[in-house]
Amino acid sequence: MRVGVLTGGGDGPGLNAVIRAVTKSLIHQCRAQVVGIEDGFAGLQEGRVRQLDWRAVSGLIHLGGTVLGTSNRHNPLMDGEEGVQRVVESAQALGLDAVVAVGGDGTMAIAHALWRRGLALVGVPKTIDNDISGCERSFGFDTAVAVATEALERLQTTGQAHGRVMVLETMGRDAGWIALEAGIAAAADVILLPEIPYDVEAVAAVCREREARQRFTVVCVAEGARERGGDVVVQEIVAGRDEPVRLGGIAHVLAAQLQARLSSEVRATVLGHVQRGGAPTAFDRVLATRYGNEVANLVLRGEFGRMVTLRDGAFTSIALDAVAVGRRCIPPDHPLLRCARQIGVHLGDAGG
Ligand code: F6P
């Protein structure tokens, strides 16, 4: 059996641990021949592969990024059925019996189209945003939360020293999971999420109240957050990408809004790709290894057209067409929102 592995879309901590676990599981269990496909679907279409043996994947578990390279610019779906057919034919020419695609919702949509065209394909969900529908925990998220938590803690000490309002912007696209978990872990005073449009007067009131009492305030804002009645802050729109809209900049917008209403200084920090780079946490290494092992088992059982996923704490799989519908945002009745409110964290809504 000859199996190809690729990573698509943005990178995330734990990708190399998945590549390692898929390869080792397939070699160990059935002496499969495993090849790494370079730069996602672009490499698959162009036939750029390299052998992955036991040695090639040793020493990978702790490495950030992806040793295979990735791309969110090559989307065969943009060339319609012809583009899809070209990739399927290339996979056949490479003699691949199966392909494992590791990526986010864009990658899974492509994977689904290729599978419908006859490619034996399985998926592994990847995103630091933790927002893939049908998957309660993606690897990389824990690392992003850990990095954002540390950043908030660092901002807290300098903010405290100067009596400032410190605003940190996290990633997460349209979902606020990173901001919510990091904000709670680092004891942020205000957490602003895409799911709850904020009232700037209410946020300013929290800062003013703390100005008098504790001198400093830490605000954690997700990049997809927006003012009530306002729009998300877009950094740029890049045509031809899986996700053309690049969010970013809400921290600066919010800082200016607050500065106009407060006497203490307000500072903004945008954490950016620091959240996505570097070594995965031990939790993510284990989670990624389990995902890699589970997807290898899907291949061995011949269960194609599916994505391995975590539901109610157990690994299972769902059909790829069930993945392509929507993102998993924080539901209004999520227990973590209730917990945050009950311990006095302000979530930006007028009611507090
Ligand atoms: O989806 C992961 C993510 O890191 C988002 O949180 C962020 O909005 C986006 O990717 C950034 O993408 P890029 O690396 O292409 O700028």
mmCIF file of C-alpha atoms and ligand atoms in Angstrom:
data_model
loop_
_atom_site.group_PDB
_atom_site.id
_atom_site.type_symbol
_atom_site.label_atom_id
_atom_site.label_comp_id
_atom_site.label_asym_id
_atom_site.label_seq_id
_atom_site.Cartn_x
_atom_site.Cartn_y
_atom_site.Cartn_z
ATOM 1 C CA MET A 1 0.000 0.000 0.000
ATOM 2 C CA ARG A 2 1.294 3.460 -0.931
ATOM 3 C CA VAL A 3 -0.131 6.412 1.024
ATOM 4 C CA GLY A 4 0.487 10.128 0.483
ATOM 5 C CA VAL A 5 0.310 12.704 3.297
ATOM 6 C CA LEU A 6 -0.169 16.431 2.747
ATOM 7 C CA THR A 7 -0.709 19.525 4.863
ATOM 8 C CA GLY A 8 -2.952 22.273 3.451
ATOM 9 C CA GLY A 9 -4.004 25.809 4.426
ATOM 10 C CA GLY A 10 -2.303 27.734 7.221
ATOM 11 C CA ASP A 11 0.148 25.879 9.437
ATOM 12 C CA GLY A 12 -0.388 25.114 13.107
ATOM 13 C CA PRO A 13 1.574 23.590 15.993
ATOM 14 C CA GLY A 14 1.262 19.797 15.885
ATOM 15 C CA LEU A 15 1.278 19.256 12.107
ATOM 16 C CA ASN A 16 4.636 17.497 12.255
ATOM 17 C CA ALA A 17 3.427 15.304 15.099
ATOM 18 C CA VAL A 18 0.495 14.213 12.875
ATOM 19 C CA ILE A 19 2.810 13.492 9.913
ATOM 20 C CA ARG A 20 5.012 11.430 12.209
ATOM 21 C CA ALA A 21 2.141 9.471 13.751
ATOM 22 C CA VAL A 22 0.447 8.697 10.396
ATOM 23 C CA THR A 23 3.734 7.477 8.953
ATOM 24 C CA LYS A 24 4.754 5.395 11.948
ATOM 25 C CA SER A 25 1.277 3.864 12.328
ATOM 26 C CA LEU A 26 1.115 2.819 8.669
ATOM 27 C CA ILE A 27 4.652 1.461 8.572
ATOM 28 C CA HIS A 28 4.344 -0.312 11.909
ATOM 29 C CA GLN A 29 0.937 -1.861 11.260
ATOM 30 C CA CYS A 30 1.168 -2.863 7.588
ATOM 31 C CA ARG A 31 4.596 -1.934 6.252
ATOM 32 C CA ALA A 32 2.975 0.667 4.022
ATOM 33 C CA GLN A 33 5.043 2.880 1.800
ATOM 34 C CA VAL A 34 4.398 6.480 2.898
ATOM 35 C CA VAL A 35 5.246 9.560 0.872
ATOM 36 C CA GLY A 36 5.073 13.194 1.926
ATOM 37 C CA ILE A 37 3.425 15.519 -0.591
ATOM 38 C CA GLU A 38 5.041 18.972 -0.675
ATOM 39 C CA ASP A 39 3.094 22.230 -0.317
ATOM 40 C CA GLY A 40 -0.394 20.783 -0.078
ATOM 41 C CA PHE A 41 -2.565 20.250 -3.143
ATOM 42 C CA ALA A 42 -0.117 22.225 -5.303
ATOM 43 C CA GLY A 43 2.484 19.503 -4.697
ATOM 44 C CA LEU A 44 -0.070 16.771 -5.324
ATOM 45 C CA GLN A 45 -0.970 18.243 -8.689
ATOM 46 C CA GLU A 46 2.671 18.763 -9.635
ATOM 47 C CA GLY A 47 3.761 15.326 -8.415
ATOM 48 C CA ARG A 48 6.195 16.663 -5.823
ATOM 49 C CA VAL A 49 6.574 13.890 -3.269
ATOM 50 C CA ARG A 50 9.300 12.481 -1.084
ATOM 51 C CA GLN A 51 9.695 9.214 0.768
ATOM 52 C CA LEU A 52 8.730 9.235 4.454
ATOM 53 C CA ASP A 53 10.336 6.337 6.254
ATOM 54 C CA TRP A 54 10.873 5.727 9.964
ATOM 55 C CA ARG A 55 14.033 7.800 9.953
ATOM 56 C CA ALA A 56 12.536 10.720 8.033
ATOM 57 C CA VAL A 57 9.867 11.250 10.667
ATOM 58 C CA SER A 58 12.048 10.766 13.732
ATOM 59 C CA GLY A 59 12.633 13.862 15.831
ATOM 60 C CA LEU A 60 9.562 15.647 14.498
ATOM 61 C CA ILE A 61 7.108 15.536 17.374
ATOM 62 C CA HIS A 62 8.162 18.818 18.946
ATOM 63 C CA LEU A 63 8.723 20.856 15.777
ATOM 64 C CA GLY A 64 6.426 23.729 14.802
ATOM 65 C CA GLY A 65 5.375 24.429 11.205
ATOM 66 C CA THR A 66 5.236 21.532 8.755
ATOM 67 C CA VAL A 67 8.230 19.766 7.221
ATOM 68 C CA LEU A 68 6.124 19.160 4.098
ATOM 69 C CA GLY A 69 5.326 22.836 3.517
ATOM 70 C CA THR A 70 1.788 24.093 2.994
ATOM 71 C CA SER A 71 -0.118 26.556 0.874
ATOM 72 C CA ASN A 72 -3.437 28.337 1.081
ATOM 73 C CA ARG A 73 -3.132 29.778 -2.391
ATOM 74 C CA HIS A 74 -3.540 26.673 -4.543
ATOM 75 C CA ASN A 75 -7.188 25.697 -4.654
ATOM 76 C CA PRO A 76 -8.001 23.262 -7.481
ATOM 77 C CA LEU A 77 -11.708 24.001 -6.949
ATOM 78 C CA MET A 78 -11.141 27.423 -8.497
ATOM 79 C CA ASP A 79 -10.534 25.696 -11.848
ATOM 80 C CA GLY A 80 -13.800 23.768 -11.508
ATOM 81 C CA GLU A 81 -14.170 20.063 -12.306
ATOM 82 C CA GLU A 82 -11.137 20.218 -14.606
ATOM 83 C CA GLY A 83 -8.897 21.362 -11.758
ATOM 84 C CA VAL A 84 -10.194 18.587 -9.523
ATOM 85 C CA GLN A 85 -9.705 15.989 -12.254
ATOM 86 C CA ARG A 86 -6.090 17.095 -12.804
ATOM 87 C CA VAL A 87 -5.252 16.492 -9.132
ATOM 88 C CA VAL A 88 -6.963 13.083 -9.128
ATOM 89 C CA GLU A 89 -5.018 12.036 -12.235
ATOM 90 C CA SER A 90 -1.760 13.198 -10.704
ATOM 91 C CA ALA A 91 -2.452 11.139 -7.558
ATOM 92 C CA GLN A 92 -3.098 8.111 -9.777
ATOM 93 C CA ALA A 93 0.118 8.727 -11.698
ATOM 94 C CA LEU A 94 1.986 8.778 -8.388
ATOM 95 C CA GLY A 95 0.563 5.337 -7.636
ATOM 96 C CA LEU A 96 -1.155 6.497 -4.446
ATOM 97 C CA ASP A 97 -3.697 4.086 -2.982
ATOM 98 C CA ALA A 98 -4.802 6.705 -0.460
ATOM 99 C CA VAL A 99 -4.180 10.327 0.508
ATOM 100 C CA VAL A 100 -4.277 11.791 4.022
ATOM 101 C CA ALA A 101 -5.050 15.535 3.961
ATOM 102 C CA VAL A 102 -4.387 17.526 7.121
ATOM 103 C CA GLY A 103 -5.949 20.986 7.122
ATOM 104 C CA GLY A 104 -8.797 23.352 7.924
ATOM 105 C CA ASP A 105 -12.230 23.769 6.382
ATOM 106 C CA GLY A 106 -10.778 24.958 3.031
ATOM 107 C CA THR A 107 -8.616 21.837 2.809
ATOM 108 C CA MET A 108 -11.559 19.608 3.744
ATOM 109 C CA ALA A 109 -13.749 21.185 1.022
ATOM 110 C CA ILE A 110 -11.055 20.356 -1.561
ATOM 111 C CA ALA A 111 -10.627 16.882 -0.056
ATOM 112 C CA HIS A 112 -14.359 16.296 -0.377
ATOM 113 C CA ALA A 113 -14.356 17.266 -4.078
ATOM 114 C CA LEU A 114 -11.373 14.978 -4.773
ATOM 115 C CA TRP A 115 -13.009 12.093 -2.960
ATOM 116 C CA ARG A 116 -16.205 12.538 -4.982
ATOM 117 C CA ARG A 117 -14.025 12.277 -8.096
ATOM 118 C CA GLY A 118 -12.777 8.889 -6.941
ATOM 119 C CA LEU A 119 -9.650 9.644 -4.882
ATOM 120 C CA ALA A 120 -9.381 7.477 -1.768
ATOM 121 C CA LEU A 121 -8.942 10.279 0.720
ATOM 122 C CA VAL A 122 -9.256 10.900 4.459
ATOM 123 C CA GLY A 123 -8.890 14.115 6.462
ATOM 124 C CA VAL A 124 -7.479 15.359 9.750
ATOM 125 C CA PRO A 125 -8.838 18.669 11.099
ATOM 126 C CA LYS A 126 -6.280 21.397 11.781
ATOM 127 C CA THR A 127 -6.740 24.914 13.046
ATOM 128 C CA ILE A 128 -5.557 26.930 15.992
ATOM 129 C CA ASP A 129 -9.010 28.590 15.910
ATOM 130 C CA ASN A 130 -10.765 25.404 17.131
ATOM 131 C CA ASP A 131 -13.699 26.259 14.876
ATOM 132 C CA ILE A 132 -14.094 23.283 12.547
ATOM 133 C CA SER A 133 -17.696 22.128 12.612
ATOM 134 C CA GLY A 134 -18.143 18.621 13.950
ATOM 135 C CA CYS A 135 -14.839 18.689 15.870
ATOM 136 C CA GLU A 136 -14.732 19.678 19.524
ATOM 137 C CA ARG A 137 -10.956 20.034 19.789
ATOM 138 C CA SER A 138 -8.341 20.569 17.103
ATOM 139 C CA PHE A 139 -4.630 20.255 17.798
ATOM 140 C CA GLY A 140 -2.722 23.560 17.830
ATOM 141 C CA PHE A 141 -5.453 25.307 19.797
ATOM 142 C CA ASP A 142 -3.930 24.488 23.170
ATOM 143 C CA THR A 143 -0.576 25.903 22.042
ATOM 144 C CA ALA A 144 -2.193 29.107 20.739
ATOM 145 C CA VAL A 145 -4.040 29.527 24.035
ATOM 146 C CA ALA A 146 -0.820 28.952 25.998
ATOM 147 C CA VAL A 147 1.044 31.592 23.961
ATOM 148 C CA ALA A 148 -1.802 34.113 24.263
ATOM 149 C CA THR A 149 -2.053 33.423 27.992
ATOM 150 C CA GLU A 150 1.622 34.152 28.490
ATOM 151 C CA ALA A 151 1.346 37.340 26.447
ATOM 152 C CA LEU A 152 -1.585 38.545 28.564
ATOM 153 C CA GLU A 153 0.309 37.845 31.760
ATOM 154 C CA ARG A 154 3.281 39.824 30.505
ATOM 155 C CA LEU A 155 1.031 42.708 29.530
ATOM 156 C CA GLN A 156 -0.540 42.593 32.941
ATOM 157 C CA THR A 157 2.731 43.236 34.810
ATOM 158 C CA THR A 158 3.801 46.130 32.614
ATOM 159 C CA GLY A 159 0.241 47.515 32.600
ATOM 160 C CA GLN A 160 0.161 47.336 36.368
ATOM 161 C CA ALA A 161 3.510 49.118 36.655
ATOM 162 C CA HIS A 162 2.332 52.066 34.562
ATOM 163 C CA GLY A 163 -1.340 52.088 35.436
ATOM 164 C CA ARG A 164 -2.352 51.505 31.820
ATOM 165 C CA VAL A 165 -5.104 49.772 29.928
ATOM 166 C CA MET A 166 -3.456 46.972 27.936
ATOM 167 C CA VAL A 167 -5.339 45.566 24.958
ATOM 168 C CA LEU A 168 -4.202 42.270 23.394
ATOM 169 C CA GLU A 169 -5.584 41.048 20.067
ATOM 170 C CA THR A 170 -5.648 37.293 19.503
ATOM 171 C CA MET A 171 -6.324 35.327 16.312
ATOM 172 C CA GLY A 172 -9.321 33.064 15.793
ATOM 173 C CA ARG A 173 -11.097 34.487 12.743
ATOM 174 C CA ASP A 174 -14.863 34.506 13.370
ATOM 175 C CA ALA A 175 -14.638 32.386 16.513
ATOM 176 C CA GLY A 176 -13.592 33.621 19.945
ATOM 177 C CA TRP A 177 -12.257 30.386 21.456
ATOM 178 C CA ILE A 178 -8.611 31.499 21.742
ATOM 179 C CA ALA A 179 -9.548 34.853 23.299
ATOM 180 C CA LEU A 180 -12.036 33.280 25.689
ATOM 181 C CA GLU A 181 -9.757 30.521 27.007
ATOM 182 C CA ALA A 182 -6.604 32.662 27.144
ATOM 183 C CA GLY A 183 -8.544 35.529 28.697
ATOM 184 C CA ILE A 184 -9.878 33.317 31.449
ATOM 185 C CA ALA A 185 -6.517 31.583 31.995
ATOM 186 C CA ALA A 186 -4.684 34.917 32.318
ATOM 187 C CA ALA A 187 -7.386 36.576 34.423
ATOM 188 C CA ALA A 188 -8.149 39.270 31.839
ATOM 189 C CA ASP A 189 -10.633 41.864 33.079
ATOM 190 C CA VAL A 190 -12.473 42.216 29.769
ATOM 191 C CA ILE A 191 -12.799 39.617 26.978
ATOM 192 C CA LEU A 192 -14.286 40.696 23.651
ATOM 193 C CA LEU A 193 -15.474 38.024 21.241
ATOM 194 C CA PRO A 194 -16.850 37.900 17.690
ATOM 195 C CA GLU A 195 -19.920 36.176 19.099
ATOM 196 C CA ILE A 196 -20.822 39.119 21.399
ATOM 197 C CA PRO A 197 -20.595 42.565 19.718
ATOM 198 C CA TYR A 198 -19.191 44.980 22.310
ATOM 199 C CA ASP A 199 -20.527 48.221 23.697
ATOM 200 C CA VAL A 200 -17.597 50.623 23.900
ATOM 201 C CA GLU A 201 -19.179 52.707 26.676
ATOM 202 C CA ALA A 202 -19.599 49.571 28.790
ATOM 203 C CA VAL A 203 -15.953 48.575 28.258
ATOM 204 C CA ALA A 204 -14.782 52.112 29.074
ATOM 205 C CA ALA A 205 -16.862 52.045 32.256
ATOM 206 C CA VAL A 206 -15.054 48.873 33.412
ATOM 207 C CA CYS A 207 -11.654 50.503 32.734
ATOM 208 C CA ARG A 208 -12.679 53.719 34.540
ATOM 209 C CA GLU A 209 -13.864 51.807 37.538
ATOM 210 C CA ARG A 210 -10.571 49.870 37.646
ATOM 211 C CA GLU A 211 -8.599 53.102 37.087
ATOM 212 C CA ALA A 212 -9.848 54.300 40.460
ATOM 213 C CA ARG A 213 -9.476 50.958 42.215
ATOM 214 C CA GLN A 214 -6.583 49.006 40.683
ATOM 215 C CA ARG A 215 -4.962 51.401 38.205
ATOM 216 C CA PHE A 216 -4.699 48.929 35.318
ATOM 217 C CA THR A 217 -6.967 46.863 33.082
ATOM 218 C CA VAL A 218 -6.212 43.941 30.747
ATOM 219 C CA VAL A 219 -8.490 43.543 27.739
ATOM 220 C CA CYS A 220 -8.299 40.457 25.511
ATOM 221 C CA VAL A 221 -9.978 41.011 22.155
ATOM 222 C CA ALA A 222 -10.422 38.439 19.395
ATOM 223 C CA GLU A 223 -9.489 39.629 15.901
ATOM 224 C CA GLY A 224 -13.063 38.970 14.715
ATOM 225 C CA ALA A 225 -14.697 41.057 17.452
ATOM 226 C CA ARG A 226 -16.665 44.170 16.471
ATOM 227 C CA GLU A 227 -18.502 47.008 18.068
ATOM 228 C CA ARG A 228 -22.260 46.682 18.347
ATOM 229 C CA GLY A 229 -23.671 47.945 15.056
ATOM 230 C CA GLY A 230 -20.150 48.060 13.542
ATOM 231 C CA ASP A 231 -18.080 45.859 11.226
ATOM 232 C CA VAL A 232 -15.095 43.582 11.716
ATOM 233 C CA VAL A 233 -11.706 45.221 11.128
ATOM 234 C CA VAL A 234 -10.166 43.911 7.908
ATOM 235 C CA GLN A 235 -6.433 44.212 7.340
ATOM 236 C CA GLU A 236 -6.516 43.249 3.678
ATOM 237 C CA ILE A 237 -8.380 41.252 1.082
ATOM 238 C CA VAL A 238 -6.212 38.881 -0.925
ATOM 239 C CA ALA A 239 -7.867 37.355 -3.961
ATOM 240 C CA GLY A 240 -7.057 33.742 -4.819
ATOM 241 C CA ARG A 241 -6.634 32.497 -1.257
ATOM 242 C CA ASP A 242 -8.828 29.928 0.479
ATOM 243 C CA GLU A 243 -9.810 32.697 2.870
ATOM 244 C CA PRO A 244 -9.463 36.055 1.062
ATOM 245 C CA VAL A 245 -10.387 38.270 4.038
ATOM 246 C CA ARG A 246 -7.474 38.824 6.437
ATOM 247 C CA LEU A 247 -8.727 40.134 9.766
ATOM 248 C CA GLY A 248 -6.625 42.234 12.142
ATOM 249 C CA GLY A 249 -6.399 45.621 13.778
ATOM 250 C CA ILE A 250 -9.361 45.650 16.163
ATOM 251 C CA ALA A 251 -6.948 46.143 19.112
ATOM 252 C CA HIS A 252 -5.852 49.507 17.684
ATOM 253 C CA VAL A 253 -9.411 50.551 16.878
ATOM 254 C CA LEU A 254 -10.560 49.671 20.377
ATOM 255 C CA ALA A 255 -7.522 51.334 22.004
ATOM 256 C CA ALA A 256 -8.358 54.602 20.200
ATOM 257 C CA GLN A 257 -12.003 54.330 21.246
ATOM 258 C CA LEU A 258 -11.019 53.791 24.865
ATOM 259 C CA GLN A 259 -8.301 56.438 24.877
ATOM 260 C CA ALA A 260 -10.888 59.046 23.934
ATOM 261 C CA ARG A 261 -12.881 58.093 27.040
ATOM 262 C CA LEU A 262 -10.191 57.475 29.691
ATOM 263 C CA SER A 263 -7.539 59.465 31.490
ATOM 264 C CA SER A 264 -5.043 56.591 31.811
ATOM 265 C CA GLU A 265 -2.979 55.559 28.800
ATOM 266 C CA VAL A 266 -4.165 52.748 26.542
ATOM 267 C CA ARG A 267 -1.762 50.480 24.625
ATOM 268 C CA ALA A 268 -2.522 47.888 21.955
ATOM 269 C CA THR A 269 -0.621 44.702 21.061
ATOM 270 C CA VAL A 270 -1.455 42.421 18.136
ATOM 271 C CA LEU A 271 -0.131 38.946 18.880
ATOM 272 C CA GLY A 272 -0.419 37.619 15.306
ATOM 273 C CA HIS A 273 1.473 34.579 14.075
ATOM 274 C CA VAL A 274 3.413 34.144 17.317
ATOM 275 C CA GLN A 275 0.333 32.101 18.300
ATOM 276 C CA ARG A 276 0.792 29.748 15.373
ATOM 277 C CA GLY A 277 4.536 29.213 15.300
ATOM 278 C CA GLY A 278 6.897 27.225 17.476
ATOM 279 C CA ALA A 279 6.732 24.026 19.441
ATOM 280 C CA PRO A 280 3.344 22.479 20.289
ATOM 281 C CA THR A 281 2.443 21.990 23.953
ATOM 282 C CA ALA A 282 2.630 18.464 25.376
ATOM 283 C CA PHE A 283 -1.193 18.335 25.169
ATOM 284 C CA ASP A 284 -1.113 19.173 21.442
ATOM 285 C CA ARG A 285 1.667 16.662 20.779
ATOM 286 C CA VAL A 286 -0.443 13.904 22.290
ATOM 287 C CA LEU A 287 -3.638 15.078 20.566
ATOM 288 C CA ALA A 288 -1.890 15.374 17.184
ATOM 289 C CA THR A 289 -0.336 11.931 17.621
ATOM 290 C CA ARG A 290 -3.746 10.455 18.350
ATOM 291 C CA TYR A 291 -5.274 12.173 15.308
ATOM 292 C CA GLY A 292 -2.458 10.815 13.134
ATOM 293 C CA ASN A 293 -2.875 7.318 14.514
ATOM 294 C CA GLU A 294 -6.673 7.387 14.138
ATOM 295 C CA VAL A 295 -6.540 8.594 10.530
ATOM 296 C CA ALA A 296 -4.032 5.856 9.675
ATOM 297 C CA ASN A 297 -6.548 3.375 11.056
ATOM 298 C CA LEU A 298 -9.271 4.855 8.806
ATOM 299 C CA VAL A 299 -6.973 4.199 5.847
ATOM 300 C CA LEU A 300 -6.321 0.642 6.960
ATOM 301 C CA ARG A 301 -10.063 -0.004 7.346
ATOM 302 C CA GLY A 302 -10.731 1.528 3.916
ATOM 303 C CA GLU A 303 -13.081 4.162 5.337
ATOM 304 C CA PHE A 304 -12.506 6.942 2.823
ATOM 305 C CA GLY A 305 -14.323 10.249 2.287
ATOM 306 C CA ARG A 306 -14.216 10.840 6.037
ATOM 307 C CA MET A 307 -12.476 13.128 8.526
ATOM 308 C CA VAL A 308 -11.311 11.854 11.886
ATOM 309 C CA THR A 309 -12.756 13.938 14.695
ATOM 310 C CA LEU A 310 -13.151 14.237 18.441
ATOM 311 C CA ARG A 311 -16.644 14.117 19.856
ATOM 312 C CA ASP A 312 -17.600 13.817 23.539
ATOM 313 C CA GLY A 313 -13.942 13.126 24.292
ATOM 314 C CA ALA A 314 -13.741 10.113 21.953
ATOM 315 C CA PHE A 315 -12.274 9.767 18.465
ATOM 316 C CA THR A 316 -14.678 8.998 15.665
ATOM 317 C CA SER A 317 -15.067 10.073 12.039
ATOM 318 C CA ILE A 318 -17.554 12.120 10.051
ATOM 319 C CA ALA A 319 -18.285 12.299 6.326
ATOM 320 C CA LEU A 320 -16.309 15.048 4.575
ATOM 321 C CA ASP A 321 -19.506 16.633 3.249
ATOM 322 C CA ALA A 322 -20.685 17.109 6.843
ATOM 323 C CA VAL A 323 -17.525 19.138 7.571
ATOM 324 C CA ALA A 324 -18.015 21.682 4.831
ATOM 325 C CA VAL A 325 -20.959 23.363 6.563
ATOM 326 C CA GLY A 326 -20.153 26.442 8.616
ATOM 327 C CA ARG A 327 -17.808 27.186 11.464
ATOM 328 C CA ARG A 328 -18.098 26.270 15.098
ATOM 329 C CA CYS A 329 -18.465 29.522 16.997
ATOM 330 C CA ILE A 330 -19.079 29.875 20.741
ATOM 331 C CA PRO A 331 -22.773 29.222 21.402
ATOM 332 C CA PRO A 332 -24.483 31.879 23.578
ATOM 333 C CA ASP A 333 -25.246 29.303 26.286
ATOM 334 C CA HIS A 334 -21.699 27.901 26.446
ATOM 335 C CA PRO A 335 -20.715 27.114 30.063
ATOM 336 C CA LEU A 336 -17.433 29.014 29.740
ATOM 337 C CA LEU A 337 -19.298 32.233 28.939
ATOM 338 C CA ARG A 338 -21.494 31.732 31.975
ATOM 339 C CA CYS A 339 -18.452 30.973 34.116
ATOM 340 C CA ALA A 340 -16.635 34.094 32.864
ATOM 341 C CA ARG A 341 -19.612 36.301 33.685
ATOM 342 C CA GLN A 342 -20.091 34.718 37.107
ATOM 343 C CA ILE A 343 -16.487 35.366 38.121
ATOM 344 C CA GLY A 344 -16.817 38.998 37.099
ATOM 345 C CA VAL A 345 -15.133 39.035 33.681
ATOM 346 C CA HIS A 346 -16.743 41.661 31.445
ATOM 347 C CA LEU A 347 -17.710 40.361 28.001
ATOM 348 C CA GLY A 348 -18.350 43.731 26.458
ATOM 349 C CA ASP A 349 -22.128 43.635 26.252
ATOM 350 C CA ALA A 350 -24.082 46.500 27.738
ATOM 351 C CA GLY A 351 -25.564 44.257 30.424
ATOM 352 C CA GLY A 352 -22.081 43.210 31.572
HETATM 353 O O1 F6P B 1 -7.180 30.069 10.761
HETATM 354 C C1 F6P B 1 -5.983 30.233 11.431
HETATM 355 C C2 F6P B 1 -5.541 31.673 11.395
HETATM 356 O O2 F6P B 1 -4.326 31.784 12.107
HETATM 357 C C3 F6P B 1 -6.579 32.675 11.901
HETATM 358 O O3 F6P B 1 -6.659 32.713 13.296
HETATM 359 C C4 F6P B 1 -6.096 33.939 11.250
HETATM 360 O O4 F6P B 1 -7.151 34.854 11.042
HETATM 361 C C5 F6P B 1 -5.572 33.463 9.930
HETATM 362 O O5 F6P B 1 -5.281 32.098 10.076
HETATM 363 C C6 F6P B 1 -4.351 34.192 9.447
HETATM 364 O O6 F6P B 1 -4.019 33.694 8.202
HETATM 365 P P1 F6P B 1 -2.667 34.063 7.436
HETATM 366 O O7 F6P B 1 -1.552 33.312 8.092
HETATM 367 O O8 F6P B 1 -2.901 33.578 6.059
HETATM 368 O O9 F6P B 1 -2.487 35.528 7.542
#
